[in-house]
CSV table of C-alpha atoms in Angstrom, one decimal:
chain,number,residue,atom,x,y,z
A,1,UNK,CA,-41.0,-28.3,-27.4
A,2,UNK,CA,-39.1,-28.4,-24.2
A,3,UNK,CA,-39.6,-25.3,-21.9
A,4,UNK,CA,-36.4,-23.9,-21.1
A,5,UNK,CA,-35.4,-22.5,-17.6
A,6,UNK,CA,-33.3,-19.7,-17.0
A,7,UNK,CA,-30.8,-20.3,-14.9
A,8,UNK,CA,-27.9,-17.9,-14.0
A,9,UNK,CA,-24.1,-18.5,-13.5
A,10,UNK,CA,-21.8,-16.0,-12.0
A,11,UNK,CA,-19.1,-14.5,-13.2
A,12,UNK,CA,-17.6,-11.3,-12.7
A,13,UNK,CA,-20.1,-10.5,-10.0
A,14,UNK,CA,-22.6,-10.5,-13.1
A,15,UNK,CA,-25.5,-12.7,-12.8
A,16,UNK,CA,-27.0,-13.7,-16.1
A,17,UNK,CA,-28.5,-16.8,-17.6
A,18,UNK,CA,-26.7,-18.7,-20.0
A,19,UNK,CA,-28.8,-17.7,-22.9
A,20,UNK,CA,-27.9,-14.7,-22.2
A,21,UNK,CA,-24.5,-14.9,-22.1
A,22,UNK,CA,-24.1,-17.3,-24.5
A,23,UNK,CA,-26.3,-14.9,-27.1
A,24,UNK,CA,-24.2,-11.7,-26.4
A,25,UNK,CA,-20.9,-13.4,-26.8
A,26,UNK,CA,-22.2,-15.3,-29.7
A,27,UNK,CA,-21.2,-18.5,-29.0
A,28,UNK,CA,-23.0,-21.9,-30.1
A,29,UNK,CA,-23.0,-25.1,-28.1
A,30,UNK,CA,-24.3,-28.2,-28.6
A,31,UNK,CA,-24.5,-31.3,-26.5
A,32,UNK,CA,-25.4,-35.0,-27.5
A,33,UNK,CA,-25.8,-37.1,-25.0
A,34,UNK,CA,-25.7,-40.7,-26.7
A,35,UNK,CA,-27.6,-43.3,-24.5
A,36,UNK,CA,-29.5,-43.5,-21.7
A,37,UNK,CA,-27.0,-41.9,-19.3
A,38,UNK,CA,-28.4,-39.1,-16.7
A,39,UNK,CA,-26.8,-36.2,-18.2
A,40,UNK,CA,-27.8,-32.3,-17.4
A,41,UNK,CA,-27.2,-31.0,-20.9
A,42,UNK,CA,-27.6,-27.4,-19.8
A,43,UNK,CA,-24.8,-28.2,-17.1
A,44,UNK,CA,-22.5,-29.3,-19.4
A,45,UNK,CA,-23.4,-26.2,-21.5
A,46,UNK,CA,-23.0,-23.8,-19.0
A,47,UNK,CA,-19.0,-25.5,-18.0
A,48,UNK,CA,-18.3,-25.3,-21.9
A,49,UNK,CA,-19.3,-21.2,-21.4
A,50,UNK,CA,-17.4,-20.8,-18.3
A,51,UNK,CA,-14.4,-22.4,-19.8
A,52,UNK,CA,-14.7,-20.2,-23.1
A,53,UNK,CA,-15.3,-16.9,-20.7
A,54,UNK,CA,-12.0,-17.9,-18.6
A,55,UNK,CA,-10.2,-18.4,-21.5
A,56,UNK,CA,-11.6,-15.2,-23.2
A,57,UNK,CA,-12.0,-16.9,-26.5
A,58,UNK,CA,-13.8,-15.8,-29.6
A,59,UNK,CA,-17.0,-16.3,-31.0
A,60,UNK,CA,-17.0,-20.2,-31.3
A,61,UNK,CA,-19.4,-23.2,-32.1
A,62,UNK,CA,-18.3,-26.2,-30.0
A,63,UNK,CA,-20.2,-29.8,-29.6
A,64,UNK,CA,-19.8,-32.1,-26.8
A,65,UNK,CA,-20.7,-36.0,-27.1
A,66,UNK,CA,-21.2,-38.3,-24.0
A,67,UNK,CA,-21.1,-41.8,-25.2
A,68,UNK,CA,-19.5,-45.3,-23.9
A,69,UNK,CA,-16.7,-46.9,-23.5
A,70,UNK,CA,-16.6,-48.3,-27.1
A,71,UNK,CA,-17.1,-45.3,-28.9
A,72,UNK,CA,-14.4,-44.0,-27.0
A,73,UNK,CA,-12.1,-47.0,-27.3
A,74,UNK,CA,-12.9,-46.6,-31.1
A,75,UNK,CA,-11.9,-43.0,-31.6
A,76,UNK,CA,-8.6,-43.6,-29.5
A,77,UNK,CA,-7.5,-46.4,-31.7
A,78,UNK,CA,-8.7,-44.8,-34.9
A,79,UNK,CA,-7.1,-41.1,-33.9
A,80,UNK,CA,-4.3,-41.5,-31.2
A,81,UNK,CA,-3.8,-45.3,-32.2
A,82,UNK,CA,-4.3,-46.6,-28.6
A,83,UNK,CA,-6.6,-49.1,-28.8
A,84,UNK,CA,-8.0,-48.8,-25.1
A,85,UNK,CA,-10.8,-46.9,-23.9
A,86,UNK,CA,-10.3,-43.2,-22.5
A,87,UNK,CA,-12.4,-40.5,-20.7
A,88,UNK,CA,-12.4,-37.9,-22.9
A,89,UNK,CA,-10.9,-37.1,-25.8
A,90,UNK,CA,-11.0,-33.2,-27.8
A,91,UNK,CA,-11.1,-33.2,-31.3
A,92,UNK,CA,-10.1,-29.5,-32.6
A,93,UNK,CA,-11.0,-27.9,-36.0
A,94,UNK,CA,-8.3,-28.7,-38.8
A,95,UNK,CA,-9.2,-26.3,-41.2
A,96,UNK,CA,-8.2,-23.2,-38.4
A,97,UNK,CA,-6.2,-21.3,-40.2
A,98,UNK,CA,-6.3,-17.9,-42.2
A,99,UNK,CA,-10.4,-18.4,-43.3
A,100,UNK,CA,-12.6,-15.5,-41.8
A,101,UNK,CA,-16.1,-16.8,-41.5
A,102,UNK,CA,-18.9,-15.1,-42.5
A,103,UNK,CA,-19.6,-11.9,-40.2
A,104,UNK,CA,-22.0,-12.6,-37.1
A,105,UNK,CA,-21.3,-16.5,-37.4
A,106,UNK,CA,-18.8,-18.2,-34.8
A,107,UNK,CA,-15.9,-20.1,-35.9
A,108,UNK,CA,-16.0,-23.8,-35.5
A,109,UNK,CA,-13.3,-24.8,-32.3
A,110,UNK,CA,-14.2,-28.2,-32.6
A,111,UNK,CA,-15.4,-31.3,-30.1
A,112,UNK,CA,-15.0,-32.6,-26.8
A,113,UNK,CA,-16.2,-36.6,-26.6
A,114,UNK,CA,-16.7,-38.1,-23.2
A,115,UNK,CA,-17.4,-41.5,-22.1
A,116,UNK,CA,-19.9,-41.7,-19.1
A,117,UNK,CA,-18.9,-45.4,-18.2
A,118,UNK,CA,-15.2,-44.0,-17.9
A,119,UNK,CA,-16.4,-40.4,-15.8
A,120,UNK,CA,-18.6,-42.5,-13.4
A,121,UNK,CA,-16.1,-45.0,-12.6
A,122,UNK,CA,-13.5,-42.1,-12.0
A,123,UNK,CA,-16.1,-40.4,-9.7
A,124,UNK,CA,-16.1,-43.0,-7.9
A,125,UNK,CA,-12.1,-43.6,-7.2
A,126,UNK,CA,-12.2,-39.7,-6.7
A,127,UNK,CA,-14.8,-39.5,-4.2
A,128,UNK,CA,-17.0,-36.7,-6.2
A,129,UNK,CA,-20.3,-36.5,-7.8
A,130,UNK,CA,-20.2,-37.5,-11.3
A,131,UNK,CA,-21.8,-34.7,-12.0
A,132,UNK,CA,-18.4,-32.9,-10.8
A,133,UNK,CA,-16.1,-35.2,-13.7
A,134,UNK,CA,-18.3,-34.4,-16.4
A,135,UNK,CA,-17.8,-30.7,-15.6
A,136,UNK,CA,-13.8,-31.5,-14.8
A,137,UNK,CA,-13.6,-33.3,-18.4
A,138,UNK,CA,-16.0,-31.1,-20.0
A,139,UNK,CA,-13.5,-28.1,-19.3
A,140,UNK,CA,-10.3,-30.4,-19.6
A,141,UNK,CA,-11.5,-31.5,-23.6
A,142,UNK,CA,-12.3,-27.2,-24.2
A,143,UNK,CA,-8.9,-26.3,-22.9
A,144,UNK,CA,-7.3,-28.8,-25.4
A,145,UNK,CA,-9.5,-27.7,-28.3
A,146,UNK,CA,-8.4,-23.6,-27.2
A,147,UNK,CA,-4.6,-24.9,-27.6
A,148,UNK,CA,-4.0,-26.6,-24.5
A,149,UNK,CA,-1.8,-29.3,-23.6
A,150,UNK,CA,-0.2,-31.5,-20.5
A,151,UNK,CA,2.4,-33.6,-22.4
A,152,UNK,CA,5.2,-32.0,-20.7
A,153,UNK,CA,5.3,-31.3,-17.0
A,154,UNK,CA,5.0,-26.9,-17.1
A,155,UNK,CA,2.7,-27.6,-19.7
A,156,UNK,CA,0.4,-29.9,-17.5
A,157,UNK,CA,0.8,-27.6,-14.6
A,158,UNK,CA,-0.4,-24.5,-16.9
A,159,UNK,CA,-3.6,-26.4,-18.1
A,160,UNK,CA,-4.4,-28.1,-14.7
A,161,UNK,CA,-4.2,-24.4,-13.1
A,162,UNK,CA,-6.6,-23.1,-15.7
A,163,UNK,CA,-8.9,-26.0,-15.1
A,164,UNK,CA,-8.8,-25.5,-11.4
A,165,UNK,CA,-9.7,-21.6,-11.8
A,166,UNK,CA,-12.8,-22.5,-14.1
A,167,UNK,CA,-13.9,-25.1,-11.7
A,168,UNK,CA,-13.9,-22.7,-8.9
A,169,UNK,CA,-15.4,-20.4,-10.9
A,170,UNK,CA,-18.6,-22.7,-11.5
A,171,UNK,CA,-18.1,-23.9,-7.8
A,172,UNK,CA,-17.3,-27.6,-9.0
A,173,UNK,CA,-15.1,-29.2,-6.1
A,174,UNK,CA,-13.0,-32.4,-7.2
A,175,UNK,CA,-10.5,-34.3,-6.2
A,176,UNK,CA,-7.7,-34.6,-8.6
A,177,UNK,CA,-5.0,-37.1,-8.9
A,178,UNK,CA,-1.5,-35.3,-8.2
C-alpha cells in the first residue's frame, strides 16, 4: 500500500489537504498515467480540484489519462476525425441530462486525456516546467468537460481567463501563446 502524504493547497485563505477537500465536497478523481512518463499523480489531482473549486461545480467523478502520442492521434481521428496527434483532448459524459444519481454519489463529468510526448515538447517551446503544461492542460480538458469552449474568439477569451485564474490560484506560471 502506498503511504499517502498530506499535502495542503490554498484556497480561500483556507489551507487543507486535498483529501480533505476533496472528501467534504465529495468529489472523486482518478488519474492513470499510461507509461513510463514522470507524472505527480497527486499534482494533477490537486489542478483537477482547483479547477472544480474555481468553477464551483457539483459533486463529480472525473478521470485523467496521460498517454502518447498514438493514443492521442487515435482518439482524434476516431472522435474529432483529425487524424493527427493532439495535447489533450476532454471527453464529457453523454448521458448528462435529467438522471439524478443516487444520493451521496457524484455525478460522472467525464475525462481529460493528455499526451506527455505532446505536453513536454510544448514545455519546451514555452519555456516552462512540464510540470506547469500538464497542470495548464489538466485545467484546459476540466474546463471543456464543465461546458467550456474556445471555438469562437469571446468564447476563447472566457475559457483562457478562467484558466489563467485557476493557474494563479495553484501558483502555476506559464507562458501561453497569444
Amino acid at each position: 500500500m502506498r503511504r499517502m502524504r498530506r499535502r495542503g493547497i490554498r484556497w480561500s485563505g483556507q489551507r487543507m489537504s486535498y483529501l480533505e477537500r476533496a472528501m467534504a465536497e465529495r468529489y472523486w478523481i482518478e488519474v492513470h498515467v499510461e507509461g513510463d512518463w514522470p507524472v505527480d499523480e497527486e499534482m494533477l489531482r490537486r489542478t483537477v480540484l482547483a479547477t472544480l473549486l474555481h468553477q464551483n461545480a457539483p459533486s463529480v467523478e472525473v478521470a485523467v489519462v496521460v498517454t502518447d502520442d498514438d493514443s492521442l492521434r487515435e482518439l482524434n481521428r476516431r472522435f474529432r476525425g483529425i487524424d493527427a496527434p493532439t495535447d489533450v483532448l476532454a471527453f464529457p459524459d453523454e448521458t448528462r441530462g435529467p438522471f439524478v444519481g443516487a444520493p451521496g454519489f457524484p455525478h460522472y463529468l467525464g475525462d481529460v486525456v493528455i499526451s506527455f510526448p505532446r505536453a513536454q515538447e510544448q514545455a519546451g517551446r514555452a519555456g516552462h516546467p512540464v510540470e506547469a503544461e500538464l497542470q495548464l492542460l489538466v485545467v484546459h480538458g476540466v474546463l471543456h468537460l464543465l461546458g467550456y469552449d474556445d471555438r469562437s474568439e469571446p468564447e476563447r477569451a472566457e475559457m483562457w481567463a478562467a484558466q489563467e485564474a485557476v493557474l494563479k490560484a495553484l501558483g502555476v506560471q506559464v507562458n501561453l501563446p497569444d
